[in-house]
């Protein structure tokens, strides 16, 4: 089994990861570093201001911070880089600016970052690092300074250097800055493709299936190639496992942390219920009309148990029942009745065809829908393949739900949203079968007992009247105020209504009625703190709700793995950082480390227009090069679009340059050589 | 004649009676059985909704049926026959409709027109493999395959193949995974790797596929055994606790209150032969059902019956078997062995060995090694190997070169690979003896030393011994068939074969030096590239009409030569020449050309454990290491191939093979058995060798002892059909495709190698734009066009046809494919206008 699984994996995953790399490469092929150190697309649009933030070539960065080594080999390096032979080297401007900058920062160093003045921008963004010696990244500058400060004994003063030889601080610093200048990325470098290959190649080493966390408590996240596809290729607005990570403030103790955790978890009504019994009676009322009455008795768990577990009191519970549960129950009963009436009406037409929606639904289910590459559109054309093996996909479930919804709406003429799920149910803790006569009898008694006039106090009576007033079908209602152990009510329907499977309706409504929830948030977990940092992990994303709880959590440190949600709330820069973090996470699980420059470029490219664009057919749509779009996937549709818009193809992207036989603008093609012809 | 029109109600009743759930016939409008069936279906659905565990598993082998050739052929025949009838009827109708008929009506004449329909239809379906039946709305491709004759095992393996109907859909891993229910029925290691992994399966050794059995006798038998017929039972008895329904082929026919006795009695009847041996019966407690299956397509295997803790097969039975008095069928008839299908296996407790039998055991496995199939049976000690390695060997064993059949020298196949000196393996298995692979083996026992040597054995390459190759190791022959048809033309002229042409000295010219006096290559003559082996001549007036020529006059025929020329880098020999007549009376000549190939650098070899490798270097025997007795290895294998691959079976094969060579006996490497390592080591020690198979070798180059003991012994190596001579290919300049003027594709057309999209990305990543331009335009399809500046379209000869002027024409070099693209766009009414501007 394990051997076979490995073989299947190898056979299947190469296609997936190969497609991922192709999607990345096609869009990033024109991205290159231009002569002003910015990273631009083929047509000149800006992607990054500095490659990787500091314009350093990836291949040259590994030795950049090894100052001791450079100190030991000072003379060799001096010979190698021979600064005297470089023309037009400006060695003063940037250095003096840097000095001013440092003085300014010393003054303002302790102020929080939003109140610091912006008079002095970082050196590297003001002065071109390729031209001005000393224009280096802040991190390099700080590291260099700290090395020099920590090793003052290695350096001599300038007077001594003249007499005895040795290295002064100034010389060393200049050499290091020269080394930085030599490690800059060369203009014209095709950075986009390098980034896409750097991400695509490790993805072939990740196994195809996600592996789940074993054990309880920990949240379930999508991992591996499916997650990478979610982030990069589909850029889906709703991901499968959205999560928020909330850091806990230090002064919060364990108990309050646990209590907070429980308080934001979503609790449905069904979790309180131990059992539900329904007793159905048919009779005739005094006025001669038949009626059908259902006495529902709900038995809860012990009040102490559920208030400890969920921190919900019985008053809250009773409020939930009266306000939400009964109304929801009524609504679904009414819908059921209408559905029955409708199906009764349609029985008369023999030979009426099945509504179109359902046949289409059937045919949709029978074609195997995979994810979103264009081959499926093609495949759907050849229908001679066998019936799909898989159950319906996520997209298919959506379509099925929508189709059902529309059918229901057709039948109901109702604008209420459908609550009927097509999914099978999980275990409930209600014993719903009314099989044994004895039990029936005893429960009949219990229900009627609870609803008898004797059992109700005046408050209860008042509550019952309120409930009866606000709902049409309820005739009696009572709740156990003392122990919070049961609740009973009676519903009356007219006698002509068909038999309803009341217990199923009650079960469904119980599962949906929510006692307490923060919108969009499911469970909240309190995992083991790693490296001393305590965090909460919630399933589901809701930022505004979390901002309310700044007593427990550090609101400024909230992290999320759903890029679209972060984009909506915190803006595009935060979304960009989330993308980088998430991709890093994906690779980190397999102990693969991809340099952050490539991920930065990827994230910057995806957020280049201020939103979250994916590397798929829709994301490529905003590109200016039509040939690139046409050579990517759906040739004819892009072609027709280009023709209808009278598009103008500037032949700047590498794909277009190849089509027409021009030199592409990356690499060697980013410059021209002009020879100085002597006059005759 | 049209049937009288029925009312809507009658039509509805007829539809329910015949069309809905058609397999249950309704007699006299008695719908009870059908109603019970539909109710059962609903009940199962509701039960599954309530308990998701009751949903049927689609991958369970017991829920699958295999379609055999007979079924498919009968469907095809039915479709063709009905079509034949329809065509014949239509033909007759057309004639009989006419009021006035000139000739006498003879139906036979019209039958003869369509007489070939059924034959040609069957022929076409089998040869193309497309089963397209309109009546059953079946469109299936790939139903038949040409039997591969690469080696005996490939032919045998192909016949045990089961191909699945799932298309190669990528994501689904359910049908591809290994099912536990496959045990004993389908081979666990034999599946191709790559796209079809897990979808194509092979049968295990002892499986049998059932065919349809009559239902009616079994029905009667059920009633006789005490089950109550369902048409007389009422609903209360049907649903009481403890009543089990009896289902025959899925339809409920009876109920019984004593399921255990019922099943036991039925089984007893089956074992005594009163019921066919392939009918299975099993109990399903969740559905309260006893299922009897008599349909075809079930997969089953035989097991020994165990009664009261003792197997029914005793020593005297085995003695009779050994003497030959009893065959397998005798065991079956006498109730010692029975066939169980997958579902019935669930009801039984099967012991693997006799010592494992406990009180509750019902059956005993005949042999554990039959879990694997025929192809996997080649592997010695497969139970010591990592399982993917066994799978790789199952794929490679089918590509090994060896003997095909006993009549391999009489056959003329399109492509045939034969080994010159095949040997049977030293370490064989029971399966090999059963399938008689040792009579038609596909490899040779090579003496192998496992050591690093020469540095030419990196990444699984092998070092071969030149002297072994000189003495015939790994030598193979490749035979190729070339056909030539001497056509007859409508004007009564035909192709002929003329003799050779002679030069001034009287000797045949170079091209004809292999021909004999009849114009055909002599058997045994050597044919080089450029020589003719069939000197065919085609008449020059072949296309002239028949009319106008006078048959009586013997016209002088003019012929021109259209000989069959041999074009290949290596010379071949003529092996056989066959002259015959094809089915339309045309003379047919088949020439079988033979090439003998020595192993050379690049030829692929593999052992029987998925360790494949290419020949890296051929070393002289003097340079090879040798042991005390002077034995040099034939192959030197790199030891780095062992740790990550974990093929311990190969190491055991070496030890057992060495012991067998010294002892003079062939050893066994059967799965879950085989020769024991202790015994083999004892033999080695007795003969004076090390117990672990390691020897002390002397270096061939320096003459000193090597500082480590070397693992040295015989291993069975196979030569695979991937030889470098068939793959080597180079092109500097060559033919171009007509449409795109780019270099052609494929070795046979002298094509170029494609610089694909991913390679283009790598070149861009280097920044080598000029290189990209050179590779993709200048070396491929550069083309000069005249582009008109005013309208932007292409012109020719300095003239723009749309502007009708010669001014403003610029010459440009664009790829021909681009020019083609623009022209195609123009033909679709889209104008791709090129705007030109100065570079500086």
Short mmCIF file of N, CA, C and O in Angstrom, two decimals, chain B residues 222-223 225-234 237-238 243-244 246 253-258 262:
data_model
loop_
_atom_site.label_atom_id
_atom_site.label_comp_id
_atom_site.label_asym_id
_atom_site.label_seq_id
_atom_site.Cartn_x
_atom_site.Cartn_y
_atom_site.Cartn_z
N UNK B 222 -33.05 -23.12 -4.20
CA UNK B 222 -33.27 -22.33 -2.98
C UNK B 222 -34.59 -22.68 -2.34
O UNK B 222 -34.69 -22.87 -1.12
N UNK B 223 -35.61 -22.79 -3.19
CA UNK B 223 -36.91 -23.12 -2.61
C UNK B 223 -36.88 -24.51 -1.99
O UNK B 223 -37.47 -24.76 -0.96
N UNK B 225 -34.39 -25.86 -0.60
CA UNK B 225 -33.62 -25.86 0.64
C UNK B 225 -34.37 -25.23 1.79
O UNK B 225 -33.84 -25.16 2.89
N UNK B 226 -35.55 -24.75 1.54
CA UNK B 226 -36.34 -24.29 2.67
C UNK B 226 -36.55 -22.80 2.73
O UNK B 226 -37.12 -22.30 3.70
N UNK B 227 -36.11 -22.08 1.73
CA UNK B 227 -36.39 -20.65 1.75
C UNK B 227 -37.80 -20.40 1.27
O UNK B 227 -38.32 -21.14 0.44
N UNK B 228 -38.45 -19.40 1.83
CA UNK B 228 -39.84 -19.15 1.47
C UNK B 228 -39.90 -18.20 0.31
O UNK B 228 -39.30 -17.15 0.35
N UNK B 229 -40.67 -18.57 -0.68
CA UNK B 229 -40.79 -17.75 -1.87
C UNK B 229 -41.35 -16.38 -1.51
O UNK B 229 -42.21 -16.24 -0.65
N UNK B 230 -40.89 -15.40 -2.21
CA UNK B 230 -41.25 -14.07 -1.81
C UNK B 230 -42.65 -13.71 -2.26
O UNK B 230 -43.31 -12.85 -1.67
N UNK B 231 -43.15 -14.36 -3.30
CA UNK B 231 -44.48 -14.00 -3.76
C UNK B 231 -45.56 -14.50 -2.83
O UNK B 231 -46.68 -14.02 -2.87
N UNK B 232 -45.21 -15.46 -1.98
CA UNK B 232 -46.24 -15.90 -1.04
C UNK B 232 -46.03 -15.34 0.36
O UNK B 232 -46.90 -15.41 1.19
N UNK B 233 -44.85 -14.79 0.59
CA UNK B 233 -44.63 -14.23 1.94
C UNK B 233 -45.27 -12.85 2.01
O UNK B 233 -45.35 -12.14 1.02
N UNK B 234 -45.67 -12.48 3.21
CA UNK B 234 -46.22 -11.13 3.37
C UNK B 234 -45.20 -10.22 4.04
O UNK B 234 -44.16 -10.69 4.49
N UNK B 237 -43.58 -11.01 7.64
CA UNK B 237 -42.50 -12.01 7.75
C UNK B 237 -41.22 -11.50 7.12
O UNK B 237 -40.14 -11.87 7.52
N UNK B 238 -41.37 -10.62 6.13
CA UNK B 238 -40.17 -10.13 5.47
C UNK B 238 -39.29 -9.33 6.41
O UNK B 238 -38.08 -9.34 6.31
N UNK B 243 -35.03 -12.55 10.11
CA UNK B 243 -35.31 -13.10 8.78
C UNK B 243 -34.30 -12.54 7.81
O UNK B 243 -34.11 -11.34 7.73
N UNK B 244 -33.67 -13.44 7.10
CA UNK B 244 -32.69 -12.99 6.13
C UNK B 244 -33.27 -13.15 4.74
O UNK B 244 -33.87 -14.17 4.43
N UNK B 246 -33.05 -13.80 0.78
CA UNK B 246 -32.15 -14.55 -0.11
C UNK B 246 -32.16 -13.84 -1.45
O UNK B 246 -33.21 -13.70 -2.07
N UNK B 253 -35.39 -13.22 -3.96
CA UNK B 253 -36.31 -14.26 -4.41
C UNK B 253 -36.98 -14.98 -3.27
O UNK B 253 -38.02 -15.59 -3.44
N UNK B 254 -36.36 -14.94 -2.10
CA UNK B 254 -36.92 -15.74 -1.01
C UNK B 254 -36.47 -15.17 0.33
O UNK B 254 -35.65 -14.26 0.37
N UNK B 255 -37.02 -15.71 1.39
CA UNK B 255 -36.52 -15.35 2.71
C UNK B 255 -36.26 -16.64 3.47
O UNK B 255 -36.83 -17.68 3.18
N UNK B 256 -35.41 -16.52 4.46
CA UNK B 256 -35.16 -17.71 5.28
C UNK B 256 -34.95 -17.26 6.71
O UNK B 256 -34.41 -16.18 6.97
N UNK B 257 -35.36 -18.10 7.60
CA UNK B 257 -35.16 -17.76 9.01
C UNK B 257 -33.94 -18.43 9.59
O UNK B 257 -33.56 -18.17 10.71
N UNK B 258 -33.36 -19.32 8.82
CA UNK B 258 -32.19 -20.03 9.33
C UNK B 258 -31.06 -19.82 8.35
O UNK B 258 -30.71 -20.74 7.61
N UNK B 262 -28.96 -22.60 5.97
CA UNK B 262 -29.20 -22.48 4.54
C UNK B 262 -27.90 -22.39 3.78
O UNK B 262 -27.66 -23.11 2.81
#
